[in-house]
Amino acid sequence: MTTAMLFIMLFAFMLLGMPIAIALGLSSTLTILFFGRDSLASLTLKLYETSEQFTLLAIPYFILAGAFMTTG
């Protein structure tokens, strides 16, 4: 049931013309809020803890550096 609602919301947001990244984030956040046992505070805490891992931060910075190099 939860997985079905996640995909239904994802495709509904994409049919509305929302960008894929925003549709993924919004549908997953709404699924956690409606069907999960965790609160929004624990979700933000987990997101903050994940952003402190420097290995994962290298990926968006590498993409940003590539974008700078293509324009320069």
XYZ file of N, CA, C and O in Angstrom:
288
model
N 0.824 -1.197 0.000
C 0.000 0.000 0.000
C 0.866 1.258 0.000
O 0.605 2.186 -0.742
N 1.876 1.263 0.837
C 2.744 2.433 0.931
C 3.520 2.639 -0.364
O 3.625 3.766 -0.854
N 4.039 1.555 -0.914
C 4.813 1.665 -2.153
C 3.935 2.112 -3.307
O 4.354 2.919 -4.146
N 2.724 1.617 -3.338
C 1.797 2.016 -4.402
C 1.480 3.506 -4.316
O 1.462 4.208 -5.339
N 1.249 3.993 -3.117
C 0.957 5.416 -2.953
C 2.162 6.282 -3.318
O 2.008 7.378 -3.871
N 3.365 5.798 -3.014
C 4.577 6.528 -3.369
C 4.672 6.705 -4.880
O 4.906 7.806 -5.376
N 4.458 5.623 -5.623
C 4.556 5.704 -7.073
C 3.389 6.483 -7.679
O 3.568 7.195 -8.671
N 2.216 6.376 -7.100
C 1.072 7.146 -7.597
C 1.325 8.638 -7.429
O 1.093 9.429 -8.355
N 1.828 9.034 -6.258
C 2.123 10.447 -6.042
C 3.253 10.917 -6.947
O 3.204 12.029 -7.490
N 4.265 10.074 -7.142
C 5.387 10.441 -7.999
C 4.920 10.696 -9.427
O 5.239 11.721 -10.030
N 4.128 9.775 -9.978
C 3.664 9.947 -11.348
C 2.649 11.084 -11.461
O 2.601 11.772 -12.483
N 1.857 11.309 -10.420
C 0.903 12.426 -10.452
C 1.649 13.754 -10.472
O 1.277 14.669 -11.219
N 2.689 13.876 -9.660
C 3.470 15.111 -9.658
C 4.188 15.322 -10.985
O 4.283 16.443 -11.475
N 4.671 14.235 -11.581
C 5.352 14.369 -12.863
C 4.362 14.712 -13.977
O 4.698 15.456 -14.899
N 3.142 14.209 -13.903
C 2.123 14.558 -14.893
C 1.688 16.016 -14.766
O 1.242 16.622 -15.740
N 1.805 16.570 -13.573
C 1.483 17.980 -13.372
C 2.560 18.906 -13.924
O 2.397 20.118 -13.933
N 3.679 18.338 -14.360
C 4.746 19.140 -14.935
C 5.834 19.522 -13.957
O 6.651 20.398 -14.246
N 5.864 18.892 -12.803
C 6.871 19.183 -11.800
C 8.202 18.537 -12.205
O 8.198 17.452 -12.773
N 9.330 19.198 -11.957
C 10.620 18.553 -12.257
C 10.788 17.253 -11.473
O 10.235 17.090 -10.380
N 11.557 16.335 -12.037
C 11.672 14.999 -11.465
C 12.274 15.043 -10.064
O 11.812 14.334 -9.166
N 13.287 15.862 -9.846
C 13.929 15.928 -8.534
C 12.953 16.412 -7.463
O 12.903 15.866 -6.357
N 12.165 17.412 -7.792
C 11.191 17.930 -6.821
C 10.070 16.928 -6.603
O 9.598 16.734 -5.477
N 9.645 16.253 -7.668
C 8.592 15.243 -7.541
C 9.053 14.080 -6.670
O 8.285 13.568 -5.847
N 10.300 13.658 -6.841
C 10.836 12.582 -5.992
C 10.897 12.995 -4.531
O 10.501 12.248 -3.634
N 11.409 14.187 -4.285
C 11.524 14.654 -2.900
C 10.188 14.859 -2.231
O 9.978 14.458 -1.087
N 9.263 15.473 -2.941
C 7.956 15.754 -2.355
C 7.156 14.485 -2.123
O 6.529 14.319 -1.072
N 7.191 13.560 -3.083
C 6.427 12.324 -2.903
C 7.010 11.464 -1.785
O 6.265 10.862 -1.011
N 8.324 11.421 -1.673
C 8.905 10.630 -0.587
C 8.667 11.276 0.772
O 8.397 10.581 1.755
N 8.730 12.603 0.839
C 8.459 13.283 2.107
C 7.004 13.098 2.528
O 6.717 12.823 3.703
N 6.082 13.220 1.587
C 4.668 13.021 1.917
C 4.374 11.578 2.314
O 3.558 11.328 3.201
N 5.056 10.630 1.680
C 4.860 9.229 2.048
C 5.355 8.964 3.465
O 4.696 8.266 4.234
N 6.487 9.531 3.815
C 7.004 9.353 5.177
C 6.074 10.015 6.192
O 5.809 9.458 7.263
N 5.564 11.197 5.859
C 4.676 11.886 6.801
C 3.358 11.144 7.007
O 2.852 11.060 8.120
N 2.780 10.609 5.925
C 1.469 9.969 6.034
C 1.538 8.523 6.516
O 0.700 8.080 7.294
N 2.531 7.771 6.056
C 2.558 6.344 6.331
C 3.665 5.916 7.297
O 3.651 4.794 7.767
N 4.616 6.784 7.554
C 5.729 6.403 8.414
C 5.421 6.616 9.882
O 4.493 7.325 10.264
N 6.211 5.990 10.695
C 6.056 6.139 12.145
C 6.976 7.220 12.697
O 6.932 7.551 13.866
N 7.824 7.774 11.822
C 8.769 8.798 12.261
C 8.145 10.178 12.119
O 7.259 10.415 11.304
N 8.647 11.105 12.910
C 8.163 12.471 12.804
C 9.024 13.243 11.817
O 10.055 12.771 11.350
N 8.607 14.449 11.509
C 9.355 15.283 10.578
C 10.687 15.714 11.179
O 11.672 15.889 10.465
N 10.749 15.847 12.500
C 11.999 16.229 13.154
C 13.066 15.146 12.984
O 14.243 15.458 12.751
N 12.683 13.898 13.076
C 13.661 12.825 12.884
C 14.105 12.738 11.429
O 15.242 12.374 11.141
N 13.218 13.098 10.507
C 13.577 13.117 9.096
C 14.616 14.199 8.815
O 15.598 13.960 8.116
N 14.432 15.380 9.368
C 15.400 16.447 9.152
C 16.720 16.147 9.844
O 17.783 16.493 9.326
N 16.674 15.501 10.986
C 17.907 15.125 11.676
C 18.695 14.103 10.871
O 19.917 14.206 10.741
N 18.018 13.145 10.278
C 18.684 12.148 9.443
C 19.270 12.793 8.187
O 20.365 12.436 7.756
N 18.560 13.749 7.612
C 19.069 14.464 6.446
C 20.317 15.262 6.795
O 21.286 15.295 6.026
N 20.325 15.888 7.964
C 21.499 16.643 8.402
C 22.680 15.712 8.665
O 23.814 16.023 8.311
N 22.438 14.570 9.296
C 23.519 13.619 9.568
C 24.110 13.071 8.276
O 25.309 12.859 8.175
N 23.276 12.861 7.278
C 23.762 12.358 5.999
C 24.610 13.402 5.285
O 25.587 13.065 4.620
N 24.247 14.676 5.438
C 25.008 15.718 4.758
C 26.377 15.946 5.377
O 27.210 16.620 4.784
N 26.631 15.420 6.550
C 27.936 15.563 7.177
C 28.948 14.543 6.686
O 30.116 14.632 7.019
N 28.525 13.574 5.894
C 29.456 12.593 5.345
C 30.115 13.196 4.109
O 29.478 13.469 3.110
N 31.422 13.403 4.212
C 32.133 14.122 3.169
C 32.223 13.321 1.878
O 32.360 13.898 0.805
N 32.126 12.016 1.950
C 32.165 11.213 0.733
C 30.949 11.480 -0.132
O 31.055 11.586 -1.353
N 29.782 11.623 0.479
C 28.570 11.898 -0.287
C 28.541 13.332 -0.805
O 27.904 13.609 -1.819
N 29.220 14.245 -0.110
C 29.245 15.626 -0.575
C 30.136 15.802 -1.791
O 30.024 16.800 -2.501
N 31.020 14.858 -2.063
C 31.915 14.984 -3.205
C 31.156 14.885 -4.521
O 31.550 15.491 -5.513
N 30.049 14.163 -4.539
C 29.310 13.956 -5.789
C 28.695 15.256 -6.308
O 28.938 15.640 -7.464
N 27.923 16.011 -5.509
C 27.383 17.265 -6.066
C 28.459 18.306 -6.347
O 28.337 19.080 -7.288
N 29.523 18.313 -5.561
C 30.603 19.268 -5.833
C 31.344 18.916 -7.116
O 31.811 19.795 -7.832
N 31.454 17.637 -7.424
C 32.082 17.223 -8.675
C 31.224 17.660 -9.861
O 31.738 18.142 -10.874
N 29.912 17.537 -9.730
C 29.003 17.975 -10.799
C 29.061 19.494 -10.943
O 29.069 20.032 -12.055
N 29.134 20.213 -9.827
C 29.239 21.663 -9.869
C 30.545 22.112 -10.528
O 30.555 23.041 -11.340
N 31.631 21.417 -10.203
C 32.916 21.753 -10.827
C 32.871 21.491 -12.338
O 33.428 22.268 -13.120
N 32.215 20.436 -12.750
C 32.056 20.161 -14.179
C 31.251 21.236 -14.881
O 31.547 21.622 -16.016
N 30.205 21.750 -14.197
C 29.402 22.820 -14.788
C 30.226 24.101 -14.919
O 30.110 24.827 -15.917
N 31.083 24.376 -13.928
C 31.956 25.545 -14.016
C 32.959 25.409 -15.154
O 33.268 26.369 -15.845
N 33.476 24.191 -15.331
C 34.479 23.977 -16.372
C 33.881 24.073 -17.775
O 34.560 24.502 -18.711
N 32.615 23.681 -17.936
C 32.015 23.777 -19.274
C 31.727 25.214 -19.655
O 31.761 25.567 -20.831
N 31.409 26.056 -18.670
C 31.143 27.460 -18.986
C 32.430 28.279 -19.068
O 32.424 29.356 -19.632
N 33.508 27.787 -18.485
C 34.770 28.541 -18.465
C 35.656 28.220 -19.545
O 35.895 28.380 -20.619
